[in-house]
Coordinates of C-alpha atoms and ligand atoms in Angstrom, one line a residue:
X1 CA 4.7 8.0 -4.1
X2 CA 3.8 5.0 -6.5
X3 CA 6.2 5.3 -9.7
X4 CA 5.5 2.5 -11.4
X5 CA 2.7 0.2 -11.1
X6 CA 1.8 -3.2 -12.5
X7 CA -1.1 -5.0 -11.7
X8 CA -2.5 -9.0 -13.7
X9 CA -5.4 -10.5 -12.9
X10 CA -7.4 -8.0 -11.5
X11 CA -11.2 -8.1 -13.0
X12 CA -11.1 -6.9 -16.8
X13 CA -7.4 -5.3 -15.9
X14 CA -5.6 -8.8 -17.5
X15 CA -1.8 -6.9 -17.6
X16 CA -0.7 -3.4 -17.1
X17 CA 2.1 -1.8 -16.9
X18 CA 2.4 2.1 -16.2
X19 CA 4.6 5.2 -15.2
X20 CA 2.7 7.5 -12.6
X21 CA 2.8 10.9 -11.4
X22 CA 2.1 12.7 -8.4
X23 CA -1.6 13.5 -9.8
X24 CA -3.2 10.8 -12.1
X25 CA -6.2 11.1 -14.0
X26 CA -8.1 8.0 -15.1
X27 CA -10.9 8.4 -17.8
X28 CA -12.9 5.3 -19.5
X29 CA -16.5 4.7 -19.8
X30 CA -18.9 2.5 -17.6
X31 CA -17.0 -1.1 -17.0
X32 CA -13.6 0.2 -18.0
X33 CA -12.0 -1.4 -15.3
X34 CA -10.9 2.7 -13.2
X35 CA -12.5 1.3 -10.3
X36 CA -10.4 -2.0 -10.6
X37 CA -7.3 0.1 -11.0
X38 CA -7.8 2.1 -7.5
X39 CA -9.2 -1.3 -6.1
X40 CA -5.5 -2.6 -7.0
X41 CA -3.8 0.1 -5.4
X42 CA -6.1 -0.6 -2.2
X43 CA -4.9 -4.3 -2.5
X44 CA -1.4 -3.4 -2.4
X45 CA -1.7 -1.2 0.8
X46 CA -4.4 -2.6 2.6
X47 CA -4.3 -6.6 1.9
X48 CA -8.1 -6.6 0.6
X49 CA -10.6 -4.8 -1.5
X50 CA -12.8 -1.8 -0.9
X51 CA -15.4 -3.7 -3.0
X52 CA -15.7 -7.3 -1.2
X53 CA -14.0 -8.6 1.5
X54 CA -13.8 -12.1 -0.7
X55 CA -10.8 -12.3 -2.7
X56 CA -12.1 -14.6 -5.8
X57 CA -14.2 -11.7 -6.6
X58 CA -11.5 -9.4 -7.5
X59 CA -9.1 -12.4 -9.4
X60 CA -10.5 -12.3 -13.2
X61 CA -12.4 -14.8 -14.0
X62 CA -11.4 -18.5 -14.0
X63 CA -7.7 -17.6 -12.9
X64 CA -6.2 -18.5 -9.5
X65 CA -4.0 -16.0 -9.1
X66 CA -3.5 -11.7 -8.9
X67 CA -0.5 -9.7 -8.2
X68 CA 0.3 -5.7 -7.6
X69 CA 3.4 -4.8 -7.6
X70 CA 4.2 -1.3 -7.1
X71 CA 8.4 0.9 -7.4
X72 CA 7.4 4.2 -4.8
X73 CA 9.7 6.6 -4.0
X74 CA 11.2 4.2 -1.0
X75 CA 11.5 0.9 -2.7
X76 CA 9.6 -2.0 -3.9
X77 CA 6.1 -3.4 -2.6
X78 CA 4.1 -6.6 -4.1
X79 CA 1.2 -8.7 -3.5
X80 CA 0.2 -11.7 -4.8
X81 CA -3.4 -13.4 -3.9
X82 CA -3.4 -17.4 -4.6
X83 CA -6.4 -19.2 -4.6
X84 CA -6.4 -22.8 -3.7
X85 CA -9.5 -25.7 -5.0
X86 CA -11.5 -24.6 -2.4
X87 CA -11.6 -20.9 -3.1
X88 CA -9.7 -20.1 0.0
X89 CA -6.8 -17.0 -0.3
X90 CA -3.3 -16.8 0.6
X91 CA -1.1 -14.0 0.1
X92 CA 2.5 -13.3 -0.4
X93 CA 4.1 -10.1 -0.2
X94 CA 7.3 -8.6 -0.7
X95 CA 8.8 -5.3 0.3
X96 CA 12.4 -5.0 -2.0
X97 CA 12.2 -8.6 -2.9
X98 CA 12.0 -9.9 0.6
X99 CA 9.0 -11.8 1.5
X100 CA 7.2 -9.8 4.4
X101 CA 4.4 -11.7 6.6
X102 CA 1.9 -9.0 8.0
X103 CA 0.3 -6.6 5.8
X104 CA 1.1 -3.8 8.2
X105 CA 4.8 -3.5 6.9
X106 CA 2.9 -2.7 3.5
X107 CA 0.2 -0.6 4.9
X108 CA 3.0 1.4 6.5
X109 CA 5.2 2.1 3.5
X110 CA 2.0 2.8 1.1
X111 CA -1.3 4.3 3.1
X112 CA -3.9 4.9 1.1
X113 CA -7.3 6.5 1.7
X114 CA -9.9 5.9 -0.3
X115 CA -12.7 9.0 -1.0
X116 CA -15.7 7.2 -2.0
X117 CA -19.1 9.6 -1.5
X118 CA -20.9 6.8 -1.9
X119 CA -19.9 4.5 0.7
X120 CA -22.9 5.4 2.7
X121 CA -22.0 2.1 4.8
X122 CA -19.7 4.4 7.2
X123 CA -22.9 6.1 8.2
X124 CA -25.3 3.7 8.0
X125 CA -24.1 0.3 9.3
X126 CA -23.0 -0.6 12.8
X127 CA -19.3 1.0 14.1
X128 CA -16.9 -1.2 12.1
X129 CA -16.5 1.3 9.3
X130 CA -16.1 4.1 11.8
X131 CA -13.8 2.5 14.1
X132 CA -11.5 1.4 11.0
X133 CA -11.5 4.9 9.5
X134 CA -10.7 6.5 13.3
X135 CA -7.8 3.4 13.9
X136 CA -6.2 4.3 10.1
X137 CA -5.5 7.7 10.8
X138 CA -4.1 6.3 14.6
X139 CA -2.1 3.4 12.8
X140 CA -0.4 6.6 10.8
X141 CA -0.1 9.3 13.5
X142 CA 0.8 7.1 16.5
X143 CA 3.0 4.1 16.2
X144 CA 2.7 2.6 19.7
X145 CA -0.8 1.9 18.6
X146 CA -0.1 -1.3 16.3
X147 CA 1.7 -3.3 18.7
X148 CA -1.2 -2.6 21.3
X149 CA -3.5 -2.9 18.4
X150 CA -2.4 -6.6 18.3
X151 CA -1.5 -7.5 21.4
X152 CA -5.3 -6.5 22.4
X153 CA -6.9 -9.1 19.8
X154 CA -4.5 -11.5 20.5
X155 CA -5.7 -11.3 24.1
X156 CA -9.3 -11.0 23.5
X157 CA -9.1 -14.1 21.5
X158 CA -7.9 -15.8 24.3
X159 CA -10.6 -14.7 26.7
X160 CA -13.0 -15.3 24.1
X161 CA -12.1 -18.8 23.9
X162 CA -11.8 -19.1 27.6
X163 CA -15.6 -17.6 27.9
X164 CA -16.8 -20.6 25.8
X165 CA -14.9 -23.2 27.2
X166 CA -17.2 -25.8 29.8
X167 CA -14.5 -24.8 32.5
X168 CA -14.5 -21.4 32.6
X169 CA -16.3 -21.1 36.4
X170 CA -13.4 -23.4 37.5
X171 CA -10.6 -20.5 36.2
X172 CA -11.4 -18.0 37.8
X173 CA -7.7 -16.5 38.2
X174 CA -7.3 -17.0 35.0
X175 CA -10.3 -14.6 33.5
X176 CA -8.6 -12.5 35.6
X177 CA -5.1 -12.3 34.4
X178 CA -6.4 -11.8 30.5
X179 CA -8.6 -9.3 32.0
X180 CA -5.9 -7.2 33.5
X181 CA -3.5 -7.8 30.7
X182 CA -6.6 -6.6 28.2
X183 CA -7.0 -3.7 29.9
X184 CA -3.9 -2.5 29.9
X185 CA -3.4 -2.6 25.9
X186 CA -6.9 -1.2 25.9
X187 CA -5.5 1.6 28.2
X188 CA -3.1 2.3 25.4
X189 CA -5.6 2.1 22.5
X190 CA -8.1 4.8 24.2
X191 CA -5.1 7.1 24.9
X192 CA -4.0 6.8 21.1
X193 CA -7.6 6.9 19.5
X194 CA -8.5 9.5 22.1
X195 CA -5.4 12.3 21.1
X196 CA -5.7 11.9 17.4
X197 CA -9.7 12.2 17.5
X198 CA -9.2 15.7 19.7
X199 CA -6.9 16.8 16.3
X200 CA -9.0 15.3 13.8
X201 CA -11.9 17.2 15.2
X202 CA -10.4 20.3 14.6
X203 CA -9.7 19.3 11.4
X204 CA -12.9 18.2 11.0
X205 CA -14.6 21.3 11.8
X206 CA -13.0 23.3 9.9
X207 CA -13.8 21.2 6.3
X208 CA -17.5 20.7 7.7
X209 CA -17.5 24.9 7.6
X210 CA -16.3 24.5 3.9
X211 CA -18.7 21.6 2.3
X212 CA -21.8 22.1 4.9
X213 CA -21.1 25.2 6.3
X214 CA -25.3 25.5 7.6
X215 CA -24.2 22.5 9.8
X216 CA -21.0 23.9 11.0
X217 CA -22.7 24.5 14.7
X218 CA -25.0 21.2 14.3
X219 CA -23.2 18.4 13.7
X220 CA -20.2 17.1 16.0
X221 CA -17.9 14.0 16.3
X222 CA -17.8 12.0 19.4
X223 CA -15.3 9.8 20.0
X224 CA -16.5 6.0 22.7
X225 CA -13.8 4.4 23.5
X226 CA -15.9 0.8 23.9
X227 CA -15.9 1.2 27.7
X228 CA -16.1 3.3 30.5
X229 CA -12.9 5.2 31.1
X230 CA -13.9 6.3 34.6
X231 CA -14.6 3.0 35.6
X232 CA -11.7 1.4 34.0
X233 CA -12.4 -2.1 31.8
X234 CA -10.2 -4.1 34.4
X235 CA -13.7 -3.4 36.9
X236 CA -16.4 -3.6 33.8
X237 CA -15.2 -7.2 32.6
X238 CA -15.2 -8.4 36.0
X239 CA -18.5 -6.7 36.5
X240 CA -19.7 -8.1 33.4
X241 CA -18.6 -11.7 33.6
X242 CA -21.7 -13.7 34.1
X243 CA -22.9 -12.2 31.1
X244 CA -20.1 -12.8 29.0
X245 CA -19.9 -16.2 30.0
X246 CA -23.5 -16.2 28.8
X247 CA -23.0 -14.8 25.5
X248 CA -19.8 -16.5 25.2
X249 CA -17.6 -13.3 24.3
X250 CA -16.2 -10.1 25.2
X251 CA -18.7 -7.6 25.0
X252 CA -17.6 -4.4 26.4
X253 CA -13.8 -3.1 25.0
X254 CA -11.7 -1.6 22.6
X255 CA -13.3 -4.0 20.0
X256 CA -16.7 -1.8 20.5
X257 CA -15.1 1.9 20.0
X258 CA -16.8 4.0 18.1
X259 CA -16.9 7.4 16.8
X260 CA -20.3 9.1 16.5
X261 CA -21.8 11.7 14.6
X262 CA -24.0 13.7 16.1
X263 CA -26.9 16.0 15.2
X264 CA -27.6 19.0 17.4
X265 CA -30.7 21.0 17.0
X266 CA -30.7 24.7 17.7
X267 CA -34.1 25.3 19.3
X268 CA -33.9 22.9 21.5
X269 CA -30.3 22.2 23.2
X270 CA -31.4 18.3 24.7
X271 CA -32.2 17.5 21.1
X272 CA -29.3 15.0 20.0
X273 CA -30.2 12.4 17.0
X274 CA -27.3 10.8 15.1
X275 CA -26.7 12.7 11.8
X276 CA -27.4 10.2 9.6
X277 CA -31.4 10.2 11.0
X278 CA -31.4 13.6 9.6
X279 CA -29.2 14.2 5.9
X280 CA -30.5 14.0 3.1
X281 CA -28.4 11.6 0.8
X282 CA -26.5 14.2 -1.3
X283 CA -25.9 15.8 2.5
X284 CA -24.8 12.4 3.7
X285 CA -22.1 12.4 0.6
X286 CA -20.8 16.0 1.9
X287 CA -20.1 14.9 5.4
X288 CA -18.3 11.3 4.5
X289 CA -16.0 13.6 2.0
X290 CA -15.6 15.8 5.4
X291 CA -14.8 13.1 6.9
X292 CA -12.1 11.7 4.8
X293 CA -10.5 15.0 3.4
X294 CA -9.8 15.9 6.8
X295 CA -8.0 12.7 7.6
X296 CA -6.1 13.5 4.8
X297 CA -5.5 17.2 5.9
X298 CA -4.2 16.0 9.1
X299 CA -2.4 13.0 7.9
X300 CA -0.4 15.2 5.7
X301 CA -0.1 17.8 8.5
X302 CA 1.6 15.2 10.5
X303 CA 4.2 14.7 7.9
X304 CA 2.8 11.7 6.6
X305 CA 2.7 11.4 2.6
X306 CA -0.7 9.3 1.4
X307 CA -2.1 8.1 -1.7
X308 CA -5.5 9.2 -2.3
X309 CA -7.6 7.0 -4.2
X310 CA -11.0 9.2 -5.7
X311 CA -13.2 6.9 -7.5
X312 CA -16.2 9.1 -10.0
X313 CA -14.8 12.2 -8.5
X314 CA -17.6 14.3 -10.3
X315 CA -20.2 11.5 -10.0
X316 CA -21.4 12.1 -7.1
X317 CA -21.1 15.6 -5.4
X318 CA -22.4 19.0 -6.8
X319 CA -19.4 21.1 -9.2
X320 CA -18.6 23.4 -6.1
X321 CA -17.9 20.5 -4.2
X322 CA -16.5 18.5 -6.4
X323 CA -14.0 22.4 -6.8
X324 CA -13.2 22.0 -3.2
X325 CA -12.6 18.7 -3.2
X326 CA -10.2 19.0 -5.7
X327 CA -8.5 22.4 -4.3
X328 CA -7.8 20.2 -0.8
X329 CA -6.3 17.5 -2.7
X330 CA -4.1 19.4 -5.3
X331 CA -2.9 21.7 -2.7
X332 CA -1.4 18.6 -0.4
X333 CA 2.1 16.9 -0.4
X334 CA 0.2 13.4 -1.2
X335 CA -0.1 11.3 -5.0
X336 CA -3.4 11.4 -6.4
X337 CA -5.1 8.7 -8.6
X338 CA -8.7 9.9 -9.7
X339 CA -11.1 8.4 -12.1
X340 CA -14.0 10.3 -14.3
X341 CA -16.3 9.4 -16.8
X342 CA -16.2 12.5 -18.4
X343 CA -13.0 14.2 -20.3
X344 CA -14.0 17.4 -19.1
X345 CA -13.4 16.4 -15.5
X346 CA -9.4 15.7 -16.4
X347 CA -9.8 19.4 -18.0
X348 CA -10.7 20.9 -15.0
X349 CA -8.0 19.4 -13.2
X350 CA -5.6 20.3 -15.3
X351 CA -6.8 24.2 -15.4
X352 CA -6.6 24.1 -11.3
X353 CA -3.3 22.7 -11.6
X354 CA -2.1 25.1 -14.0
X355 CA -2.8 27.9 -11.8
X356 CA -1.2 26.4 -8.7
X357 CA 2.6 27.5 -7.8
X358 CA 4.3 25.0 -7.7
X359 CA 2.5 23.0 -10.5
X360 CA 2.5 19.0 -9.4
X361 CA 2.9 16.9 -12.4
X362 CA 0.1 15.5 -14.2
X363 CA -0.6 12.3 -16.4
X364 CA -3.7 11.4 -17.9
X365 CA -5.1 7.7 -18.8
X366 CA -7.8 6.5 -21.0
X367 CA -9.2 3.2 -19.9
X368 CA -10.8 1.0 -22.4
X369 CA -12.1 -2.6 -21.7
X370 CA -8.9 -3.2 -19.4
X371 CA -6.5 -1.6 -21.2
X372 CA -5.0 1.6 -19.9
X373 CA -3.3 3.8 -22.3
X374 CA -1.1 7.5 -21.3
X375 CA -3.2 10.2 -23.3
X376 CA -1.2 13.5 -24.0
X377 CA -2.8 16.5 -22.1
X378 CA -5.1 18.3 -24.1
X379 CA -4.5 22.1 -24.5
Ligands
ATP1 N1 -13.6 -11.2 -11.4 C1 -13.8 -10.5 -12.6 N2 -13.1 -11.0 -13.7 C2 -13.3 -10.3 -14.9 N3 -14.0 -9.2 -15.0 C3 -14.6 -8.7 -14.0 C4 -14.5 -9.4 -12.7 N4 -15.3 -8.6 -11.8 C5 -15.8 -7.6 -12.5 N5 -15.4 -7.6 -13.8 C6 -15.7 -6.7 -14.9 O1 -14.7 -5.7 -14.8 C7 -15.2 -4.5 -15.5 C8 -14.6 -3.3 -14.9 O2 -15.3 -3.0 -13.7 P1 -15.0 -1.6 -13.0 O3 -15.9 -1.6 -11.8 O4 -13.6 -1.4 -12.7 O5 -15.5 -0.6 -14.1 P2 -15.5 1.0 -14.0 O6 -14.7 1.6 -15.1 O7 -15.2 1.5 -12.6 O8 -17.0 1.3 -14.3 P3 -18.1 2.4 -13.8 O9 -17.8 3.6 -14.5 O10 -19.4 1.8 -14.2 O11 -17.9 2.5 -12.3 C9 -16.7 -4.7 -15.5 O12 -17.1 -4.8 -16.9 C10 -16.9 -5.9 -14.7 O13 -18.0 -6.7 -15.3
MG2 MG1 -16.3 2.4 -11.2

């Protein structure tokens, strides 16, 4: 759990300085900067923005420089972004004073997950999103999966760069060694992915039956593991050679898993569309909050203590589901940092948590053109 929290140089949020709880609620009016403050949290765990993946855009203005620095429960984490002439970013970051050099060690001692309705992109685009959002929960739950994790890119860079090089029909035992040696951390990675998706599922189901309950028997997870597992990827890649040599990468791998969410029809048993073909928007919204709140269920479940980041909690999802959302949240051992528009929103919270045995502390923030300011509960 974040304690303390001071963040410069982050959009309109120039300098602040504040004492958390375990539930926070932020409240400020269109361009406050409460999307900025969960976008610092993110930085601090994840080493980048939920926003934009360039860094100058989340440095305020005409500075060169943001830091988050962040006392939890376990000790002291900071990052600092630097821009150089050019724009380009470096990072430094600190974990009780002593510089750290991955972001992992970071990640690791503050996860995050971020429930954002809106992100439609998880559905929408290609499997990136989806592969990240199965690979976070299997970064938490399993922790053989990092080193494979990068041990496989470091690998697949390798072959990469062997696919493009002029020589590559003149190496052939080489292809073959980073093919074996790819396989066996991808070996790893589908047997890590592949337990926690069974569990997530479950999970899964389950909060699908609460926030789309007429879909509970219609729409399912599947979990691709970027390959064929019956085949093996030590056979496909040699298989598939000539081709990558002709594209000049990797094609078929770990780097391709996916996790897919189907539509089933009743009527008609062979009828199988992806889900996102056949939601409306507001549906769509329900289903990435399924998506994420059972993450968090599970996470939590597994003895793993997150914190959750809810940006326009009541913004976009109807005032039962916003109720459940909240009731799932409040009723798990994690920190939550919400933001709202409205007052009535950090009410509401504050009734639900009022009637909940034990009550988890909660603090309440008004945002104002940067500056965040503690606001006494109202009775
Ligand atoms: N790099 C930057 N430097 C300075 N200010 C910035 C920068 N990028 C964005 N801003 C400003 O920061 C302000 C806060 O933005 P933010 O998205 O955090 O507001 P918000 O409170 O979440 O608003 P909304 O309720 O509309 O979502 C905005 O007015 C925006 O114009
Ligand atoms: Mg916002």
């Amino acid at each position: 759990m974040i304690e303390k929290l001071k963040i410069t140089q982050i959009r309109n949020l120039y300098d602040i300085d504040l004492n958390l709880s375990s539930c926070n609620v932020f409240v400020g009016q269109n361009g406050s900067g409460k999307t900025s403050l969960l976008e610092a949290v993110f930085l601090l765990s994840r080493g980048k923005s939920f926003r934009h993946h360039e860094p100058k855009r989340l440095i305020t203005h005409h500075q060169s420089s943001c830091t988050v620095w962040a006392k939890t429960t376990l000790g002291e984490l900071g990052i600092q972004k630097i821009l150089d002439d050019k724009s380009f970013a470096t990072s430094v970051m600190k974990r009780n004073g002593q510089n750290v050099y991955s972001q992992s060690v970071l990640s690791f001692a503050l996860p995050t997950l971020l429930i954002d309705p809106s992100g439609m992109e998880l559905l929408e685009e290609g499997s990136g999103g989806r592969r990240q959002l199965l690979d976070w929960l299997v970064f938490h739950v399993e922790h053989r999966f990092y080193g494979a994790w990068l041990s496989y890119q470091k690998v697949l860079k390798q072959r990469n760069a062997l696919l493009k090089s002029s020589h590559v029909r003149q190496r052939p035992q080489e292809i073959t060694a980073w093919d074996y040696e790819l396989s066996c951390h991808a070996q790893v990675l589908h047997e890590c992915r592949q337990a926690v998706f069974e569990n997530w599922r479950v999970y899964f189901k389950a909060m699908l039956g609460r926030l789309l309950p007429k879909y509970t028997d219609h729409i399912n997870l599947s979990y691709q593991a970027g390959f064929d597992e019956k085949v093996g990827l030590f056979h496909t890649l040699g298989q598939r050679l000539e081709s990558d040599i002709m594209l000049g990468y990797t094609r078929v791998g770990s780097h391709r898993a996916d996790v897919l969410v189907n539509f089933y029809n009743d009527s008609d048993k062979k009828f199988k569309e992806q889900a996102v073909n056949v939601l409306s928007r507001g549906e769509k919204k329900l289903l990435i909050t399924a998506l994420k709140l059972s993450q968090l269920q599970m996470i939590c479940a597994s003895g793993g203590m997150p914190v959750v980041l809810i940006d326009d909690v009541d913004a976009e999802l109807d005032e039962w589901a916003v109720d459940i959302l909240l009731d799932v949240v409040l009723s798990l051992p994690c920190q939550s940092l919400m933001t709202s528009l409205q007052q009535k929103t950090a009410q509401q919270i504050q009734e639900k948590l009022a009637k909940s045995q034990p009550s988890p502390p909660l603090k309440m923030f008004h945002v104002e053109q940067g500056v965040v300011r503690e606001a006494l509960p109202e009775i």
